[in-house]
Amino acid sequence: MKPETMLVRKLPGKVHFGMGMIPRTRLFLNWLFHRQSQTCVACGKLAGHFSEFTGLCTHCSIQIPWIYNIRCVHCGRPTFCPDCVRPDRLARYYICNRSAISYTPMAREWIGQFKYRGNEKFGPLLGEILNRAYQAMRHEFAGHNCTRFKRSLWDVDIVTCVPVSEKRLTERGFNQAQILAEKIAKQNKLPFLSLLVRPQDTGKQSFKSKNERMNTMNNAFSVIPNMVNLMDSFILKAGSQRAMEHMHSVTILLVDDIYTTGSTLQACARVLREKALEQGVHLAIFCLTLARS
């Protein structure tokens, strides 16, 4: 009998595995060891049991600061929002915003690891968290459950994102909002298209007051050339029957990482809608952000 075809041979007091079993056993043991030796991307501890979120242990997953109850239907804040009731905020260029989590110290650390330190391990995790919020939006704005809106997020035509300046792109090497938006588009089989550019760097908004943010963002963004024609081609390529029947009314999902005052989203939505209206196209813009501060 050839050694490579031998399965099991019993000898007194011993059990010998044939040559065909050894590689399989080794592979299984290697996989088991690797699984048990993985570390949680959030806490860095060895974790034999992981949650449904990529690279996150069960202990950390139960601490995700989800936004379950929405108090402000405009910005998605879980508490009363004094900003959205101000007279100057009544004219919005986007319909509403929804966020996945509250901007707690833990959320700030996770986003900071990904956004500023380039820790790519947080990318899939944050993308999955944001996708959970997108699914909640689909349910909230589904036509049979919603009386406030005739349109439904079930019929998003294009996913786009808040852009970063060339300076920030060079420093970080990526646009965190684009990565998140592309994940949403891919997981939900939606077309992604970069519709906006940021001609100049406006500096870090986290150090500015609300009025300073609004003034800075007034002329911070512009649309890509030939935007409307590109949207039409992407929608037709995606094969959306509703979109092909209503080419003059398009639903956009605008994605960003953090919602603070809404000035960034307001500025982006304004230039998108104004440019589209020049071509006779109405945009219904919904915003989706990872965290709400």
GROMACS .gro file of C-alpha atoms in nm:
model
  293
    1MET     CA    1   0.000   0.000   0.000
    2LYS     CA    2   0.138   0.340  -0.096
    3PRO     CA    3   0.187   0.585   0.193
    4GLU     CA    4  -0.011   0.863   0.021
    5THR     CA    5  -0.318   0.640  -0.012
    6MET     CA    6  -0.306   0.499   0.339
    7LEU     CA    7  -0.582   0.635   0.564
    8VAL     CA    8  -0.535   0.491   0.913
    9ARG     CA    9  -0.308   0.216   1.037
   10LYS     CA   10  -0.352   0.094   1.391
   11LEU     CA   11  -0.047  -0.012   1.592
   12PRO     CA   12  -0.042  -0.118   1.956
   13GLY     CA   13  -0.109   0.187   2.175
   14LYS     CA   14  -0.083   0.436   1.889
   15VAL     CA   15  -0.295   0.588   1.616
   16HIS     CA   16  -0.118   0.701   1.299
   17PHE     CA   17  -0.284   0.929   1.047
   18GLY     CA   18  -0.222   0.872   0.680
   19MET     CA   19  -0.043   1.126   0.466
   20GLY     CA   20  -0.372   1.262   0.327
   21MET     CA   21  -0.492   1.362   0.675
   22ILE     CA   22  -0.188   1.556   0.790
   23PRO     CA   23  -0.228   1.865   0.565
   24ARG     CA   24  -0.597   1.892   0.650
   25THR     CA   25  -0.531   1.865   1.022
   26ARG     CA   26  -0.253   2.122   0.999
   27LEU     CA   27  -0.475   2.363   0.808
   28PHE     CA   28  -0.752   2.325   1.064
   29LEU     CA   29  -0.515   2.380   1.357
   30ASN     CA   30  -0.362   2.684   1.186
   31TRP     CA   31  -0.708   2.833   1.125
   32LEU     CA   32  -0.814   2.761   1.485
   33PHE     CA   33  -0.499   2.916   1.627
   34HIS     CA   34  -0.533   3.220   1.401
   35ARG     CA   35  -0.897   3.263   1.497
   36GLN     CA   36  -0.823   3.250   1.867
   37SER     CA   37  -0.520   3.477   1.840
   38GLN     CA   38  -0.696   3.763   1.659
   39THR     CA   39  -0.712   4.094   1.840
   40CYS     CA   40  -1.008   4.328   1.856
   41VAL     CA   41  -0.945   4.640   1.646
   42ALA     CA   42  -1.103   4.858   1.916
   43CYS     CA   43  -0.960   4.732   2.247
   44GLY     CA   44  -0.657   4.542   2.115
   45LYS     CA   45  -0.724   4.239   2.334
   46LEU     CA   46  -0.710   3.879   2.218
   47ALA     CA   47  -1.061   3.767   2.140
   48GLY     CA   48  -1.177   3.416   2.068
   49HIS     CA   49  -1.531   3.535   2.005
   50PHE     CA   50  -1.610   3.814   1.763
   51SER     CA   51  -1.934   3.997   1.704
   52GLU     CA   52  -2.117   4.041   1.375
   53PHE     CA   53  -1.898   4.343   1.303
   54THR     CA   54  -1.564   4.284   1.133
   55GLY     CA   55  -1.273   4.270   1.378
   56LEU     CA   56  -1.480   4.376   1.680
   57CYS     CA   57  -1.509   4.162   1.991
   58THR     CA   58  -1.843   4.104   2.157
   59HIS     CA   59  -1.752   4.321   2.457
   60CYS     CA   60  -1.682   4.624   2.237
   61SER     CA   61  -1.976   4.563   2.006
   62ILE     CA   62  -2.228   4.604   2.288
   63GLN     CA   63  -2.078   4.946   2.361
   64ILE     CA   64  -2.150   5.090   2.016
   65PRO     CA   65  -2.343   5.414   2.091
   66TRP     CA   66  -2.631   5.351   1.849
   67ILE     CA   67  -2.889   5.623   1.792
   68TYR     CA   68  -3.215   5.436   1.843
   69ASN     CA   69  -3.460   5.717   1.915
   70ILE     CA   70  -3.466   6.029   1.698
   71ARG     CA   71  -3.589   6.350   1.864
   72CYS     CA   72  -3.516   6.584   1.572
   73VAL     CA   73  -3.657   6.460   1.241
   74HIS     CA   74  -3.441   6.707   1.049
   75CYS     CA   75  -3.088   6.634   1.171
   76GLY     CA   76  -3.144   6.294   1.334
   77ARG     CA   77  -3.032   6.403   1.679
   78PRO     CA   78  -3.140   6.177   1.968
   79THR     CA   79  -3.201   6.486   2.186
   80PHE     CA   80  -3.374   6.820   2.132
   81CYS     CA   81  -3.187   7.021   1.870
   82PRO     CA   82  -3.179   7.400   1.922
   83ASP     CA   83  -3.011   7.450   1.582
   84CYS     CA   84  -3.291   7.308   1.367
   85VAL     CA   85  -3.559   7.535   1.519
   86ARG     CA   86  -3.368   7.854   1.439
   87PRO     CA   87  -3.539   8.069   1.172
   88ASP     CA   88  -3.228   8.072   0.952
   89ARG     CA   89  -3.227   7.692   0.945
   90LEU     CA   90  -3.582   7.649   0.818
   91ALA     CA   91  -3.463   7.674   0.456
   92ARG     CA   92  -3.277   7.348   0.399
   93TYR     CA   93  -3.137   7.218   0.075
   94TYR     CA   94  -3.148   6.859   0.197
   95ILE     CA   95  -3.453   6.679   0.331
   96CYS     CA   96  -3.300   6.533   0.645
   97ASN     CA   97  -2.997   6.365   0.798
   98ARG     CA   98  -2.969   6.036   0.981
   99SER     CA   99  -2.665   5.923   1.178
  100ALA     CA  100  -2.566   5.576   1.296
  101ILE     CA  101  -2.408   5.655   1.631
  102SER     CA  102  -2.357   5.937   1.881
  103TYR     CA  103  -2.019   6.108   1.877
  104THR     CA  104  -1.904   5.976   2.214
  105PRO     CA  105  -1.536   5.962   2.320
  106MET     CA  106  -1.526   5.600   2.202
  107ALA     CA  107  -1.673   5.691   1.862
  108ARG     CA  108  -1.431   5.983   1.837
  109GLU     CA  109  -1.139   5.745   1.895
  110TRP     CA  110  -1.260   5.495   1.635
  111ILE     CA  111  -1.318   5.760   1.370
  112GLY     CA  112  -0.990   5.930   1.457
  113GLN     CA  113  -0.801   5.603   1.416
  114PHE     CA  114  -0.943   5.567   1.068
  115LYS     CA  115  -0.953   5.929   0.955
  116TYR     CA  116  -0.631   6.077   1.096
  117ARG     CA  117  -0.407   5.781   1.177
  118GLY     CA  118  -0.482   5.580   0.866
  119ASN     CA  119  -0.573   5.266   1.059
  120GLU     CA  120  -0.735   5.071   0.774
  121LYS     CA  121  -0.867   4.802   1.008
  122PHE     CA  122  -1.141   5.041   1.117
  123GLY     CA  123  -1.267   5.090   0.761
  124PRO     CA  124  -1.479   4.772   0.731
  125LEU     CA  125  -1.610   4.815   1.085
  126LEU     CA  126  -1.726   5.175   1.035
  127GLY     CA  127  -1.870   5.083   0.696
  128GLU     CA  128  -2.081   4.807   0.851
  129ILE     CA  129  -2.201   5.041   1.126
  130LEU     CA  130  -2.304   5.301   0.868
  131ASN     CA  131  -2.478   5.039   0.658
  132ARG     CA  132  -2.691   4.947   0.959
  133ALA     CA  133  -2.809   5.309   0.969
  134TYR     CA  134  -2.882   5.301   0.596
  135GLN     CA  135  -3.105   4.998   0.641
  136ALA     CA  136  -3.291   5.182   0.916
  137MET     CA  137  -3.341   5.476   0.679
  138ARG     CA  138  -3.484   5.249   0.413
  139HIS     CA  139  -3.736   5.123   0.664
  140GLU     CA  140  -3.817   5.471   0.796
  141PHE     CA  141  -3.878   5.625   0.456
  142ALA     CA  142  -4.039   5.327   0.284
  143GLY     CA  143  -4.346   5.444   0.099
  144HIS     CA  144  -4.595   5.230   0.291
  145ASN     CA  145  -4.463   5.350   0.629
  146CYS     CA  146  -4.405   5.714   0.553
  147THR     CA  147  -4.666   5.985   0.514
  148ARG     CA  148  -4.426   6.280   0.522
  149PHE     CA  149  -4.246   6.197   0.196
  150LYS     CA  150  -4.381   6.071  -0.135
  151ARG     CA  151  -4.038   5.944  -0.237
  152SER     CA  152  -3.861   5.657  -0.068
  153LEU     CA  153  -3.497   5.592   0.015
  154TRP     CA  154  -3.570   5.249  -0.125
  155ASP     CA  155  -3.525   5.424  -0.459
  156VAL     CA  156  -3.194   5.605  -0.413
  157ASP     CA  157  -3.056   5.681  -0.759
  158ILE     CA  158  -2.700   5.789  -0.679
  159VAL     CA  159  -2.476   5.777  -0.373
  160THR     CA  160  -2.224   6.060  -0.341
  161CYS     CA  161  -2.008   6.206  -0.064
  162VAL     CA  162  -1.866   6.522   0.087
  163PRO     CA  163  -1.529   6.583  -0.080
  164VAL     CA  164  -1.198   6.683   0.077
  165SER     CA  165  -0.951   6.935  -0.060
  166GLU     CA  166  -0.642   6.832  -0.253
  167LYS     CA  167  -0.433   6.930   0.050
  168ARG     CA  168  -0.625   6.697   0.284
  169LEU     CA  169  -0.626   6.422   0.025
  170THR     CA  170  -0.248   6.446  -0.004
  171GLU     CA  171  -0.204   6.442   0.374
  172ARG     CA  172  -0.434   6.146   0.442
  173GLY     CA  173  -0.410   5.961   0.114
  174PHE     CA  174  -0.785   5.902   0.105
  175ASN     CA  175  -1.125   6.061   0.161
  176GLN     CA  176  -1.291   5.886   0.455
  177ALA     CA  177  -1.640   5.996   0.344
  178GLN     CA  178  -1.584   5.847  -0.002
  179ILE     CA  179  -1.474   5.513   0.141
  180LEU     CA  180  -1.787   5.498   0.355
  181ALA     CA  181  -2.010   5.604   0.065
  182GLU     CA  182  -1.859   5.346  -0.169
  183LYS     CA  183  -1.922   5.074   0.089
  184ILE     CA  184  -2.288   5.174   0.116
  185ALA     CA  185  -2.319   5.178  -0.262
  186LYS     CA  186  -2.150   4.841  -0.307
  187GLN     CA  187  -2.340   4.661  -0.030
  188ASN     CA  188  -2.674   4.789  -0.160
  189LYS     CA  189  -2.599   4.766  -0.533
  190LEU     CA  190  -2.630   5.139  -0.591
  191PRO     CA  191  -2.424   5.357  -0.826
  192PHE     CA  192  -2.161   5.579  -0.662
  193LEU     CA  193  -2.055   5.903  -0.828
  194SER     CA  194  -1.835   6.185  -0.698
  195LEU     CA  195  -2.046   6.490  -0.776
  196LEU     CA  196  -1.863   6.752  -0.571
  197VAL     CA  197  -1.516   6.904  -0.545
  198ARG     CA  198  -1.357   7.120  -0.277
  199PRO     CA  199  -1.142   7.378  -0.458
  200GLN     CA  200  -0.971   7.510  -0.145
  201ASP     CA  201  -0.894   7.383   0.201
  202THR     CA  202  -1.120   7.534   0.468
  203GLY     CA  203  -0.920   7.406   0.765
  204LYS     CA  204  -1.044   7.185   1.046
  205GLN     CA  205  -1.404   7.268   1.124
  206SER     CA  206  -1.389   7.113   1.474
  207PHE     CA  207  -1.206   7.421   1.604
  208LYS     CA  208  -1.459   7.671   1.468
  209SER     CA  209  -1.779   7.815   1.610
  210LYS     CA  210  -2.116   7.756   1.445
  211ASN     CA  211  -2.116   8.096   1.272
  212GLU     CA  212  -1.759   8.048   1.154
  213ARG     CA  213  -1.846   7.708   1.009
  214MET     CA  214  -2.142   7.848   0.818
  215ASN     CA  215  -1.944   8.144   0.680
  216THR     CA  216  -1.653   7.921   0.580
  217MET     CA  217  -1.874   7.673   0.398
  218ASN     CA  218  -2.069   7.927   0.194
  219ASN     CA  219  -1.845   7.893  -0.112
  220ALA     CA  220  -1.636   7.591  -0.020
  221PHE     CA  221  -1.780   7.346  -0.275
  222SER     CA  222  -1.856   7.323  -0.644
  223VAL     CA  223  -1.996   7.051  -0.867
  224ILE     CA  224  -1.806   6.847  -1.123
  225PRO     CA  225  -1.829   6.953  -1.489
  226ASN     CA  226  -2.125   6.817  -1.682
  227MET     CA  227  -2.281   6.688  -1.360
  228VAL     CA  228  -2.637   6.635  -1.485
  229ASN     CA  229  -2.535   6.438  -1.794
  230LEU     CA  230  -2.311   6.217  -1.584
  231MET     CA  231  -2.595   6.151  -1.342
  232ASP     CA  232  -2.825   6.056  -1.628
  233SER     CA  233  -2.573   5.810  -1.770
  234PHE     CA  234  -2.508   5.649  -1.431
  235ILE     CA  235  -2.879   5.614  -1.358
  236LEU     CA  236  -2.949   5.461  -1.700
  237LYS     CA  237  -2.655   5.225  -1.660
  238ALA     CA  238  -2.791   5.113  -1.322
  239GLY     CA  239  -3.118   5.027  -1.493
  240SER     CA  240  -3.349   5.201  -1.246
  241GLN     CA  241  -3.696   5.179  -1.398
  242ARG     CA  242  -3.832   5.452  -1.172
  243ALA     CA  243  -3.543   5.682  -1.259
  244MET     CA  244  -3.584   5.626  -1.631
  245GLU     CA  245  -3.949   5.720  -1.601
  246HIS     CA  246  -3.872   6.032  -1.394
  247MET     CA  247  -3.539   6.159  -1.522
  248HIS     CA  248  -3.621   6.512  -1.403
  249SER     CA  249  -3.645   6.405  -1.039
  250VAL     CA  250  -3.344   6.229  -0.885
  251THR     CA  251  -3.283   6.106  -0.530
  252ILE     CA  252  -2.931   6.158  -0.397
  253LEU     CA  253  -2.780   6.004  -0.082
  254LEU     CA  254  -2.508   6.238   0.047
  255VAL     CA  255  -2.261   6.068   0.285
  256ASP     CA  256  -2.021   6.218   0.540
  257ASP     CA  257  -1.847   6.095   0.853
  258ILE     CA  258  -1.961   6.342   1.124
  259TYR     CA  259  -2.262   6.574   1.155
  260THR     CA  260  -2.190   6.870   1.383
  261THR     CA  261  -2.387   7.178   1.278
  262GLY     CA  262  -2.499   7.062   0.934
  263SER     CA  263  -2.324   7.352   0.760
  264THR     CA  264  -2.111   7.120   0.546
  265LEU     CA  265  -2.407   6.916   0.427
  266GLN     CA  266  -2.611   7.233   0.371
  267ALA     CA  267  -2.339   7.383   0.154
  268CYS     CA  268  -2.296   7.063  -0.048
  269ALA     CA  269  -2.670   7.020  -0.099
  270ARG     CA  270  -2.710   7.383  -0.203
  271VAL     CA  271  -2.462   7.372  -0.491
  272LEU     CA  272  -2.595   7.032  -0.603
  273ARG     CA  273  -2.957   7.148  -0.617
  274GLU     CA  274  -2.880   7.485  -0.774
  275LYS     CA  275  -2.674   7.334  -1.053
  276ALA     CA  276  -2.931   7.062  -1.118
  277LEU     CA  277  -3.216   7.316  -1.134
  278GLU     CA  278  -3.028   7.504  -1.404
  279GLN     CA  279  -3.078   7.192  -1.616
  280GLY     CA  280  -3.438   7.143  -1.511
  281VAL     CA  281  -3.363   6.854  -1.273
  282HIS     CA  282  -3.501   6.840  -0.919
  283LEU     CA  283  -3.282   6.671  -0.659
  284ALA     CA  284  -3.424   6.513  -0.343
  285ILE     CA  285  -3.119   6.494  -0.116
  286PHE     CA  286  -3.103   6.275   0.192
  287CYS     CA  287  -2.794   6.278   0.413
  288LEU     CA  288  -2.636   5.985   0.594
  289THR     CA  289  -2.354   6.035   0.845
  290LEU     CA  290  -2.164   5.797   1.064
  291ALA     CA  291  -2.179   6.001   1.386
  292ARG     CA  292  -2.394   6.283   1.527
  293SER     CA  293  -2.216   6.516   1.767
   0.00000   0.00000   0.00000
